[in-house]
CSV table of C-alpha atoms in Angstrom, one decimal:
chain,number,residue,atom,x,y,z
A,299,MET,CA,108.4,103.1,148.4
A,300,GLY,CA,107.1,105.7,151.0
A,301,ILE,CA,108.2,108.6,148.7
A,302,PHE,CA,106.7,106.9,145.7
A,303,ARG,CA,103.3,106.5,147.4
A,304,SER,CA,103.5,110.0,148.7
A,305,LEU,CA,104.0,111.4,145.1
A,306,GLN,CA,101.3,109.2,143.7
A,307,GLN,CA,98.8,110.3,146.4
A,308,ARG,CA,99.6,113.9,146.0
A,309,GLY,CA,99.0,113.6,142.2
A,310,ILE,CA,95.7,111.9,142.8
A,311,GLU,CA,94.6,114.6,145.2
A,312,ARG,CA,95.5,117.4,142.8
A,313,ARG,CA,93.6,115.6,140.0
A,314,GLN,CA,90.6,115.2,142.3
A,315,LYS,CA,90.7,118.8,143.2
A,316,LEU,CA,90.7,119.8,139.5
A,317,VAL,CA,87.8,117.3,138.8
A,318,ASN,CA,85.8,118.8,141.6
A,319,GLU,CA,86.5,122.4,140.3
A,320,LEU,CA,85.3,121.4,136.8
A,321,GLN,CA,82.2,119.6,138.2
A,322,ARG,CA,81.3,122.8,140.0
A,323,ILE,CA,81.2,124.7,136.7
A,324,GLY,CA,79.0,122.1,135.0
A,325,PHE,CA,81.3,119.3,133.7
A,326,GLY,CA,80.2,115.6,133.9
A,327,ILE,CA,82.6,112.7,134.3
A,328,ILE,CA,83.3,110.0,131.7
A,329,ASP,CA,85.2,107.1,133.3
A,330,ASP,CA,84.0,104.2,131.2
A,331,PRO,CA,87.0,101.8,130.8
A,332,ARG,CA,85.9,101.2,127.2
A,333,ILE,CA,86.8,104.8,126.4
A,334,CYS,CA,89.2,105.9,129.2
A,335,ASN,CA,92.8,104.7,129.7
A,336,ARG,CA,94.0,103.6,133.1
A,337,GLY,CA,94.4,106.5,135.5
A,338,GLU,CA,92.3,108.8,133.2
A,339,ILE,CA,89.1,110.7,133.5
A,340,ILE,CA,87.5,112.7,130.6
A,341,LEU,CA,85.2,115.6,131.7
A,342,ASN,CA,82.5,116.8,129.3
A,343,ARG,CA,80.3,119.9,129.9
A,344,GLY,CA,77.7,118.4,127.6
A,345,LEU,CA,77.2,115.2,129.5
A,346,ASN,CA,73.6,114.9,130.8
A,347,SER,CA,73.3,118.6,130.1
A,348,PRO,CA,71.6,120.9,127.5
A,349,ASN,CA,75.1,122.2,126.7
A,350,SER,CA,77.1,121.2,123.7
A,351,ASN,CA,80.2,119.1,124.2
A,352,PHE,CA,83.5,120.5,125.5
A,353,CYS,CA,85.9,117.8,126.7
A,354,VAL,CA,88.9,117.9,129.0
A,355,PHE,CA,91.2,114.8,129.3
A,356,VAL,CA,92.9,114.3,132.7
A,357,LYS,CA,95.3,111.5,133.7
A,358,THR,CA,97.6,110.8,136.5
A,359,SER,CA,100.8,108.7,136.1
A,360,ILE,CA,102.0,106.1,138.6
A,361,PHE,CA,104.5,108.7,139.7
A,362,GLY,CA,101.7,111.2,140.6
A,363,ARG,CA,102.1,113.6,137.7
A,364,THR,CA,98.7,114.8,136.4
A,365,LYS,CA,98.3,116.0,132.8
A,366,VAL,CA,95.4,118.0,131.5
A,367,PHE,CA,94.7,118.1,127.7
A,368,PHE,CA,92.0,119.9,125.7
A,369,THR,CA,91.7,121.8,122.4
A,370,ASP,CA,90.6,125.3,121.6
A,371,PRO,CA,87.5,125.3,119.3
A,372,SER,CA,87.8,128.9,118.2
A,373,LYS,CA,86.4,129.4,114.7
A,374,GLY,CA,87.2,131.7,111.8
A,375,GLU,CA,90.4,133.7,111.6
A,376,GLY,CA,90.9,133.3,115.4
A,377,GLY,CA,91.0,129.5,114.9
A,378,ARG,CA,93.4,129.8,111.9
A,379,ALA,CA,95.7,132.0,113.9
A,380,LEU,CA,96.2,129.5,116.8
A,381,SER,CA,99.7,128.0,117.2
A,382,LYS,CA,99.9,124.3,117.9
A,383,LYS,CA,100.4,125.0,121.6
A,384,GLU,CA,97.3,127.3,121.6
A,385,LEU,CA,95.2,124.8,119.7
A,386,MET,CA,96.2,121.8,121.8
A,387,CYS,CA,96.4,123.0,125.5
A,388,LEU,CA,98.6,120.8,127.7
A,389,ARG,CA,99.0,121.5,131.4
A,390,THR,CA,100.9,119.4,134.0
A,391,SER,CA,101.0,119.4,137.8
A,392,PHE,CA,104.8,119.0,137.8
A,393,ARG,CA,106.4,121.8,139.9
A,394,VAL,CA,103.3,123.8,140.5
A,395,ASN,CA,101.8,125.6,143.5
A,396,ASP,CA,98.6,124.8,145.3
A,397,ALA,CA,96.6,127.2,143.1
A,398,TRP,CA,97.3,124.9,140.1
A,399,ALA,CA,93.8,123.2,140.0
A,400,ASN,CA,92.0,126.6,140.2
A,401,ASP,CA,94.3,128.1,137.5
A,402,VAL,CA,93.5,125.2,135.1
A,403,LYS,CA,89.8,125.4,135.9
A,404,GLU,CA,89.9,129.1,135.0
A,405,GLU,CA,91.7,128.5,131.7
A,406,VAL,CA,89.2,125.7,130.8
A,407,ALA,CA,86.3,128.1,131.7
A,408,MET,CA,87.8,130.7,129.4
A,409,VAL,CA,88.6,128.5,126.4
A,410,GLN,CA,85.2,126.8,126.4
A,411,LYS,CA,83.5,130.1,125.7
A,412,SER,CA,84.9,129.7,122.1
A,413,LYS,CA,82.1,127.2,121.5
A,414,ASP,CA,78.6,128.3,122.2
A,415,PRO,CA,76.7,125.9,124.5
A,416,ASN,CA,74.0,125.6,121.9
A,417,THR,CA,76.3,124.9,118.9
A,418,ARG,CA,76.8,121.3,117.7
A,419,PHE,CA,79.9,120.1,115.9
A,420,VAL,CA,79.3,117.2,113.4
A,421,VAL,CA,81.6,114.6,111.9
A,422,ALA,CA,79.8,114.0,108.6
A,423,HIS,CA,82.0,111.4,106.9
A,424,GLY,CA,84.4,108.8,108.4
A,425,HIS,CA,85.1,105.0,108.7
A,426,TRP,CA,85.4,102.4,111.3
A,427,GLY,CA,87.5,99.3,112.1
A,428,GLU,CA,85.9,96.3,114.0
A,429,ASN,CA,83.6,96.0,111.0
A,430,GLU,CA,83.5,92.3,110.0
A,431,GLY,CA,84.9,93.3,106.6
A,432,ARG,CA,81.9,95.7,105.9
A,433,ASP,CA,84.0,98.9,105.8
A,434,ASP,CA,87.5,99.9,105.0
A,435,GLY,CA,88.3,101.8,108.2
A,436,VAL,CA,90.9,100.2,110.5
A,437,SER,CA,90.8,101.9,113.9
A,438,ARG,CA,89.1,100.6,117.0
A,439,ARG,CA,85.9,102.2,118.1
A,440,ARG,CA,87.4,103.6,121.3
A,441,ASP,CA,90.1,105.4,119.2
A,442,VAL,CA,87.6,107.0,116.9
A,443,ILE,CA,85.4,108.2,119.7
A,444,ARG,CA,88.4,109.5,121.7
A,445,GLU,CA,89.4,111.8,118.8
A,446,MET,CA,85.9,113.0,118.4
A,447,LEU,CA,85.8,113.9,122.1
A,448,LEU,CA,89.2,115.7,121.9
A,449,TYR,CA,87.8,118.0,119.3
A,450,HIS,CA,84.4,118.5,121.1
A,451,TYR,CA,82.2,116.8,118.5
A,452,ASP,CA,78.5,116.3,119.4
A,453,ILE,CA,77.2,114.4,116.5
A,454,ASP,CA,78.7,111.4,114.7
A,455,ALA,CA,77.1,111.0,111.3
A,456,THR,CA,79.8,108.6,109.9
A,457,GLY,CA,78.8,105.4,108.2
A,458,TYR,CA,80.1,102.2,106.6
A,459,HIS,CA,80.7,101.8,102.9
A,460,ASN,CA,77.4,100.5,101.4
A,461,HIS,CA,76.5,98.5,104.5
A,462,ILE,CA,74.0,99.1,107.4
A,463,ILE,CA,74.8,96.7,110.2
A,464,PRO,CA,72.1,97.4,112.9
A,465,ARG,CA,73.9,95.8,115.8
A,466,HIS,CA,77.1,97.7,115.0
A,467,ILE,CA,75.2,101.0,114.9
A,468,ARG,CA,73.5,100.2,118.2
A,469,GLN,CA,76.9,99.2,119.8
A,470,ILE,CA,78.5,102.4,118.6
A,471,SER,CA,75.5,104.5,119.6
A,472,ASP,CA,75.6,103.0,123.1
A,473,LEU,CA,79.3,103.7,123.5
A,474,GLU,CA,79.0,107.2,122.2
A,475,GLY,CA,75.9,107.8,124.3
A,476,THR,CA,77.9,107.3,127.5
A,477,CYS,CA,80.2,110.2,126.3
A,478,GLY,CA,77.4,112.6,125.2
A,479,ILE,CA,77.8,112.0,121.4
A,480,LEU,CA,74.7,111.4,119.2
A,481,LYS,CA,75.0,108.6,116.6
A,482,ILE,CA,73.2,109.2,113.3
A,483,PRO,CA,72.4,106.0,111.3
A,484,SER,CA,74.2,106.6,108.0
A,485,ILE,CA,75.9,105.0,105.0
A,486,GLU,CA,78.4,106.0,102.3
A,487,LEU,CA,76.7,104.8,99.2
A,488,THR,CA,78.5,104.1,96.0
A,489,LEU,CA,75.8,105.0,93.4
A,490,PRO,CA,75.8,102.6,90.5
A,491,ARG,CA,76.7,104.0,87.1
A,492,ARG,CA,74.5,103.9,84.1
A,493,ASN,CA,76.2,100.6,83.4
A,494,PRO,CA,75.6,98.5,86.6
A,495,ASP,CA,78.5,96.3,85.6
A,496,SER,CA,80.8,99.1,86.5
A,497,SER,CA,82.2,98.8,90.1
A,498,ASN,CA,82.8,102.6,90.4
A,499,GLY,CA,80.4,105.4,90.9
A,500,PRO,CA,80.0,108.6,92.9
A,501,HIS,CA,80.0,108.4,96.7
A,502,LEU,CA,77.1,109.8,98.6
A,503,ASN,CA,76.8,110.3,102.4
A,504,ILE,CA,73.2,109.5,103.3
A,505,TYR,CA,71.9,110.3,106.8
A,506,PHE,CA,68.7,108.6,108.1
A,507,LYS,CA,66.1,109.8,110.6
A,508,ASP,CA,66.3,106.5,112.5
A,509,LEU,CA,67.6,103.0,112.3
A,510,ALA,CA,64.4,101.7,110.8
A,511,ALA,CA,64.7,104.1,107.8
A,512,ALA,CA,68.3,103.0,107.4
A,513,GLU,CA,67.4,99.3,107.4
A,514,SER,CA,64.6,100.0,104.9
A,515,PHE,CA,67.0,101.6,102.5
A,516,TYR,CA,69.6,98.9,102.9
A,517,ARG,CA,67.1,96.1,102.0
A,518,ILE,CA,66.9,97.3,98.4
A,519,MET,CA,70.6,96.6,97.9
A,520,ALA,CA,71.8,94.1,100.5
A,521,ASP,CA,71.6,91.1,98.2
A,522,ARG,CA,73.3,93.1,95.4
A,523,LEU,CA,76.5,93.8,97.2
A,524,VAL,CA,78.4,91.0,95.6
A,525,ARG,CA,81.7,92.7,95.1
A,526,GLN,CA,84.3,92.1,97.8
A,527,PHE,CA,85.6,95.6,98.3
A,528,PRO,CA,83.1,97.6,100.5
A,529,GLY,CA,83.5,100.7,98.5
A,530,MET,CA,82.4,99.1,95.2
A,531,ALA,CA,78.9,99.8,93.9
A,532,PRO,CA,76.0,97.3,94.3
A,533,VAL,CA,75.2,95.5,91.1
A,534,MET,CA,71.8,97.0,90.3
A,535,GLU,CA,70.1,99.6,88.2
A,536,ARG,CA,70.9,103.2,89.2
A,537,LYS,CA,67.3,104.3,88.7
A,538,LYS,CA,66.0,102.0,91.4
A,539,VAL,CA,68.4,103.4,93.9
A,540,LEU,CA,67.7,107.0,92.9
A,541,ASP,CA,63.9,106.5,93.0
A,542,ARG,CA,64.2,105.1,96.6
A,543,ILE,CA,66.4,108.1,97.6
A,544,GLY,CA,63.9,110.5,96.1
A,545,GLU,CA,60.9,108.9,97.8
A,546,MET,CA,62.6,108.7,101.3
A,547,ARG,CA,64.0,112.2,101.0
A,548,ALA,CA,60.6,113.7,100.1
A,549,ARG,CA,59.2,112.0,103.2
A,550,GLY,CA,61.9,113.5,105.3
A,551,GLU,CA,63.4,110.1,106.1
A,552,LEU,CA,66.9,110.9,104.9
A,553,ALA,CA,69.2,113.7,103.9
A,554,LEU,CA,72.0,113.4,101.3
A,555,GLY,CA,75.5,114.8,101.0
A,556,VAL,CA,77.7,114.6,97.8
A,557,ALA,CA,81.0,113.3,99.1
A,558,HIS,CA,84.3,114.5,97.7
A,559,PRO,CA,82.8,115.9,94.4
A,560,TYR,CA,86.1,115.3,92.6
A,561,GLY,CA,87.7,112.2,93.9
A,562,GLU,CA,90.0,109.6,92.4
A,563,THR,CA,92.8,107.5,93.8
A,564,ASN,CA,95.4,105.3,92.2
A,565,LEU,CA,95.2,101.8,93.5
A,566,GLY,CA,98.3,100.7,91.6
A,567,ALA,CA,96.3,98.5,89.2
A,568,GLY,CA,94.3,101.5,88.0
A,569,MET,CA,92.5,104.7,88.9
A,570,LEU,CA,89.4,104.5,91.1
A,571,SER,CA,87.0,107.3,90.5
A,572,MET,CA,84.7,108.2,93.4
A,573,GLY,CA,83.2,111.7,92.8
A,574,LEU,CA,80.1,113.0,91.2
A,575,LEU,CA,82.2,115.2,88.9
A,576,ASN,CA,84.2,112.1,87.8
A,577,GLU,CA,81.0,110.9,86.1
A,578,LEU,CA,81.9,113.4,83.4
A,579,ASP,CA,84.6,111.0,82.5
A,580,ALA,CA,82.1,108.1,82.4
A,581,GLY,CA,79.9,109.7,79.7
A,582,GLU,CA,77.6,111.8,81.8
A,583,SER,CA,77.0,115.5,80.9
A,584,LEU,CA,77.6,118.5,83.1
A,585,ARG,CA,73.9,119.1,82.9
A,586,TRP,CA,73.2,115.7,84.4
A,587,VAL,CA,75.7,116.4,87.3
A,588,LEU,CA,74.1,119.7,88.1
A,589,ASP,CA,70.5,118.3,87.8
A,590,PHE,CA,71.6,115.6,90.2
A,591,VAL,CA,72.7,118.1,92.8
A,592,LYS,CA,69.5,120.2,92.4
A,593,LYS,CA,67.2,117.1,92.7
A,594,TYR,CA,68.8,114.9,95.4
A,595,ALA,CA,71.5,116.8,97.4
A,596,ASP,CA,71.1,118.7,100.6
A,597,MET,CA,74.9,119.3,101.0
A,598,VAL,CA,78.0,119.2,98.9
A,599,ALA,CA,81.4,118.3,100.5
A,600,ILE,CA,84.0,121.1,100.4
A,601,TYR,CA,87.3,119.5,101.4
A,602,ASN,CA,88.6,116.0,101.9
A,603,PRO,CA,92.0,115.5,103.7
A,604,THR,CA,92.4,111.9,102.4
A,605,PHE,CA,92.8,112.9,98.7
A,606,SER,CA,96.0,113.8,96.9
A,607,ASN,CA,96.8,117.4,96.2
A,608,LYS,CA,98.6,116.5,93.0
A,609,PRO,CA,97.5,118.6,89.9
A,610,VAL,CA,94.7,117.0,87.9
A,611,SER,CA,95.4,116.4,84.3
A,612,PHE,CA,92.7,116.7,81.7
A,613,SER,CA,94.7,115.3,78.8
A,614,GLY,CA,92.9,112.6,76.9
A,615,ARG,CA,89.8,112.8,79.1
A,616,LEU,CA,86.2,113.4,78.5
A,617,ILE,CA,86.0,116.0,81.3
A,618,SER,CA,85.8,119.5,80.0
A,619,GLU,CA,88.4,121.8,81.5
A,620,GLU,CA,86.6,125.1,80.9
A,621,PHE,CA,84.0,124.7,83.7
A,622,PHE,CA,86.6,123.6,86.3
A,623,ARG,CA,88.9,126.4,85.5
A,624,ARG,CA,86.1,129.0,85.8
A,625,ILE,CA,84.8,127.8,89.2
A,626,VAL,CA,88.3,127.4,90.7
A,627,SER,CA,89.2,130.9,89.6
A,628,ASP,CA,86.0,132.3,90.9
A,629,TYR,CA,85.8,130.5,94.3
A,630,VAL,CA,89.4,129.6,95.2
A,631,GLY,CA,91.6,132.1,93.4
A,632,THR,CA,93.2,132.9,90.1
A,633,ASN,CA,96.5,131.4,91.2
A,634,ALA,CA,94.9,128.2,92.4
A,635,LYS,CA,96.0,125.0,90.8
A,636,MET,CA,93.7,122.3,89.4
A,637,THR,CA,93.9,119.8,92.3
A,638,GLN,CA,91.2,117.5,93.6
A,639,ASN,CA,90.5,119.6,96.7
A,640,ASN,CA,90.6,122.9,94.9
A,641,ILE,CA,88.0,121.6,92.4
A,642,SER,CA,85.8,120.1,95.2
A,643,TYR,CA,86.1,123.3,97.2
A,644,ALA,CA,85.1,125.4,94.2
A,645,PHE,CA,82.2,123.1,93.2
A,646,ALA,CA,80.8,123.1,96.7
A,647,LEU,CA,80.8,126.9,96.8
A,648,TYR,CA,79.4,127.0,93.3
A,649,CYS,CA,76.5,124.8,94.4
A,650,ARG,CA,75.9,126.9,97.5
A,651,HIS,CA,75.7,130.1,95.5
A,652,THR,CA,73.8,128.6,92.5
A,653,PHE,CA,71.5,126.1,94.1
A,654,GLU,CA,71.6,127.1,97.8
A,655,LYS,CA,73.0,123.8,98.8
A,656,ARG,CA,74.9,123.6,102.1
A,657,SER,CA,78.6,122.9,102.3
A,658,TYR,CA,80.2,120.4,104.7
A,659,PHE,CA,83.7,119.4,105.7
A,660,ASP,CA,84.4,115.9,104.4
A,661,HIS,CA,86.9,114.3,106.9
A,662,ASP,CA,86.7,110.7,105.4
A,663,THR,CA,89.1,109.6,108.1
A,664,HIS,CA,90.0,105.9,108.0
A,665,ALA,CA,92.8,105.7,110.6
A,666,TYR,CA,92.7,107.4,114.0
A,667,ALA,CA,95.4,107.7,116.6
A,668,GLY,CA,92.9,107.8,119.5
A,669,VAL,CA,94.8,110.2,121.8
A,670,PRO,CA,97.2,107.5,123.1
A,671,TRP,CA,99.5,110.1,124.7
A,672,TYR,CA,98.9,113.7,125.3
A,673,TRP,CA,101.1,114.8,122.4
A,674,ARG,CA,100.4,117.8,120.2
A,675,MET,CA,99.6,116.0,116.9
A,676,PRO,CA,96.5,117.5,115.4
A,677,SER,CA,94.3,115.1,113.5
A,678,PRO,CA,92.1,115.7,110.4
A,679,LEU,CA,89.2,116.3,112.8
A,680,SER,CA,90.8,119.6,113.5
A,681,TYR,CA,91.0,120.7,109.9
A,682,GLY,CA,87.4,121.6,109.7
A,683,ARG,CA,83.9,120.6,110.8
A,684,LEU,CA,80.2,120.8,110.0
A,685,VAL,CA,78.4,123.1,112.4
A,686,ILE,CA,74.8,123.5,113.6
A,687,HIS,CA,74.2,126.7,115.4
A,688,PHE,CA,71.5,129.2,116.2
A,689,ASP,CA,71.2,133.0,115.8
A,690,GLU,CA,70.6,135.3,118.8
A,691,LYS,CA,66.8,135.2,118.1
A,692,ASN,CA,66.6,131.4,118.4
A,693,LYS,CA,69.3,130.5,120.9
A,694,GLY,CA,66.8,130.7,123.8
A,695,ARG,CA,64.3,128.5,122.0
A,696,ALA,CA,66.9,125.9,121.2
A,697,ARG,CA,68.2,125.9,124.8
A,698,GLU,CA,64.7,125.5,126.1
A,699,ALA,CA,64.2,122.5,123.8
A,700,PHE,CA,67.6,120.9,124.6
A,701,ALA,CA,67.0,121.3,128.4
A,702,LYS,CA,64.1,118.8,128.0
A,703,ARG,CA,65.6,116.5,125.4
A,704,ASP,CA,68.8,116.6,123.4
A,705,PHE,CA,69.0,116.5,119.6
A,706,ALA,CA,67.6,113.4,117.9
A,707,SER,CA,68.6,111.8,114.5
A,708,SER,CA,65.2,112.8,113.0
A,709,GLU,CA,65.9,116.4,114.0
A,710,PHE,CA,69.4,116.3,112.5
A,711,VAL,CA,67.9,115.2,109.2
A,712,GLN,CA,65.2,117.9,109.4
A,713,VAL,CA,67.9,120.6,109.9
A,714,LEU,CA,69.9,119.4,106.8
A,715,ARG,CA,66.7,119.2,104.7
A,716,LYS,CA,65.0,122.4,105.7
A,717,GLY,CA,67.1,124.5,108.1
A,718,SER,CA,64.9,123.9,111.1
A,719,PHE,CA,63.5,121.1,113.3
A,720,SER,CA,60.2,120.5,114.9
A,721,ARG,CA,59.7,120.0,118.6
A,722,ASN,CA,56.3,119.8,120.3
A,723,GLY,CA,54.6,121.5,117.4
A,724,SER,CA,57.1,124.4,117.4
A,725,GLU,CA,59.5,125.0,114.5
A,726,ILE,CA,63.0,126.0,115.6
A,727,PRO,CA,65.3,127.5,112.9
A,728,ALA,CA,68.9,126.3,112.8
A,729,LYS,CA,71.8,127.4,110.8
A,730,VAL,CA,74.1,124.9,109.1
A,731,SER,CA,77.6,126.0,108.2
A,732,TYR,CA,81.2,124.7,108.2
A,733,ASP,CA,84.5,125.7,109.5
A,734,ALA,CA,87.5,125.0,107.2
A,735,PHE,CA,91.0,125.7,108.6
A,736,VAL,CA,92.6,125.5,105.2
A,737,GLU,CA,94.4,128.1,103.2
A,738,LEU,CA,95.8,128.6,99.7
A,739,GLU,CA,99.6,128.1,99.8
A,740,LYS,CA,101.3,131.2,98.4
A,741,LYS,CA,104.9,129.9,97.9
A,742,GLY,CA,107.0,126.8,97.9
A,743,ARG,CA,106.3,123.5,96.3
A,744,ASN,CA,102.7,123.6,97.4
A,745,LYS,CA,102.0,127.0,95.8
A,746,GLY,CA,98.5,127.2,94.5
A,747,LYS,CA,97.1,124.3,96.6
A,748,LEU,CA,94.6,124.3,99.4
A,749,LEU,CA,96.1,122.8,102.6
A,750,PRO,CA,95.3,122.8,106.3
A,751,VAL,CA,96.9,125.7,108.1
A,752,LYS,CA,100.4,124.8,109.2
A,753,ALA,CA,99.7,124.6,112.9
A,754,ARG,CA,97.2,121.8,112.1
A,755,ARG,CA,99.5,119.6,110.2
A,756,SER,CA,101.5,116.9,112.1
A,757,ARG,CA,104.4,114.8,110.9
A,758,LEU,CA,104.4,113.2,114.3
A,759,ARG,CA,100.8,111.9,113.8
A,760,LYS,CA,101.9,110.4,110.5
A,761,PHE,CA,104.6,108.5,112.3
A,762,VAL,CA,102.3,107.3,115.1
A,763,LEU,CA,99.8,106.0,112.5
A,764,LEU,CA,102.4,104.0,110.5
A,765,SER,CA,101.1,100.7,111.8
A,766,GLU,CA,97.5,101.7,111.2
A,767,LYS,CA,98.3,102.8,107.7
A,768,ALA,CA,100.1,99.5,107.0
A,769,ARG,CA,97.1,97.6,108.3
A,770,GLN,CA,94.9,99.7,106.0
A,771,GLY,CA,97.1,99.0,103.0
A,772,PHE,CA,97.1,95.2,103.8
A,773,GLN,CA,93.4,95.3,104.2
A,774,TYR,CA,93.0,96.9,100.8
A,775,LEU,CA,95.2,94.2,99.2
A,776,GLN,CA,93.2,91.5,100.8
A,777,MET,CA,89.9,93.0,99.6
A,778,LEU,CA,91.2,93.6,96.1
A,779,TRP,CA,92.5,90.0,95.9
A,780,GLN,CA,89.2,88.6,96.9
A,781,GLU,CA,87.5,90.8,94.3
A,782,LEU,CA,89.9,89.6,91.6
A,783,LYS,CA,89.2,85.9,92.5
A,784,ARG,CA,85.5,86.6,92.3
A,785,ARG,CA,85.9,88.1,88.8
A,786,LEU,CA,88.1,85.2,87.7
A,787,LYS,CA,85.3,82.8,88.6
A,788,LEU,CA,82.8,84.8,86.6
A,789,TRP,CA,85.1,84.8,83.5
A,790,LYS,CA,85.6,81.0,83.5
């Protein structure tokens, strides 16, 4: 027992020395048991600081072994070139010398430079468990937030399907606030089709300047969400919804992103269409789609990891193939196949070049592992991200503003709408871009398809998430069964 206690005490001392070293270079401590595991501390340079988030996970086992885990946020080709070991840095105190804590501190100090202190990473689309049946995510809040912290996200702009639950947003905002993450009130709206009896429709990510604006928007549709599956459209006229979006957007109360522009999934009982471009199969014209983007959209999603990469067939469909083949060839490559993500990627770039609409990475994650062990199993949050950053001319102004008060939801909406935000009568320009760690496969069975770079794919994560995925599938079956029973009652 004496040896055991000695090992444990030595591990605790080493951990504390490292924590002290990181605090000295500006890191704050997250030790909230709602977020942290037993024996664990998460350090964040952005906590109570004008700096953006950069997080380091540290835990000590009962045997005194301390592990340190953090990820490298390098962008562009440097980020693509990282091996899994370089992307997910794991260090341990087992068999080390007394300089270990200082060596790890120096490595953290070096790697954190890859993310500018003024740059903000954003999760623009995702789903939550613990939702009272109002969303189709399955993961606990702590697991979602832990993954956001691991990849240094500053802003959570995810939202439930078609529902705004104020107390849930406040609860999540409070929990994220203790970690240094800003919660944006948002919703993933399923826009009703021309025929309001249709349960499908294009999905739109809507971001609100504050909770009051979100609640105001939700009131127009709350009593029309009669379908049991959260992702199904409200039963109401499309014009009423679009008029409200247009009014609120013109007043700067919301910003809008077109989620997964080409999106469809096979539910077994039929195909569920969820993209703006899929409206071409529902009788809308290409002109209507493009006019919609011009009139209502601030951003268009560029890549969604949740959708299949199987080739899209145009046989027997209303969708014209010519436009799709042209934009895929122009923006993805002449050898690119007609897959959902290839089409979405090309359409987002087409909208950026044609209408000056911003592109955003469309995680749409429903199941999170939550960093249960410090294993190298990259999640979709590492495949890409939406980024808010400042050029050299405006870095100083941004930093001065953030030193007094961090980003607010209203300023986030301003940045998406007009590329700047107002603070104390001063206009601060901000750049909105995306990182996408995807590449066009050149050989093998995936030739011609856009996929995350190999170092960011993880079979291990798929195995760890088997139970979450099973729960998600069971949840879908329950929701679809309830919807079927509702429709049977209407038919009687």
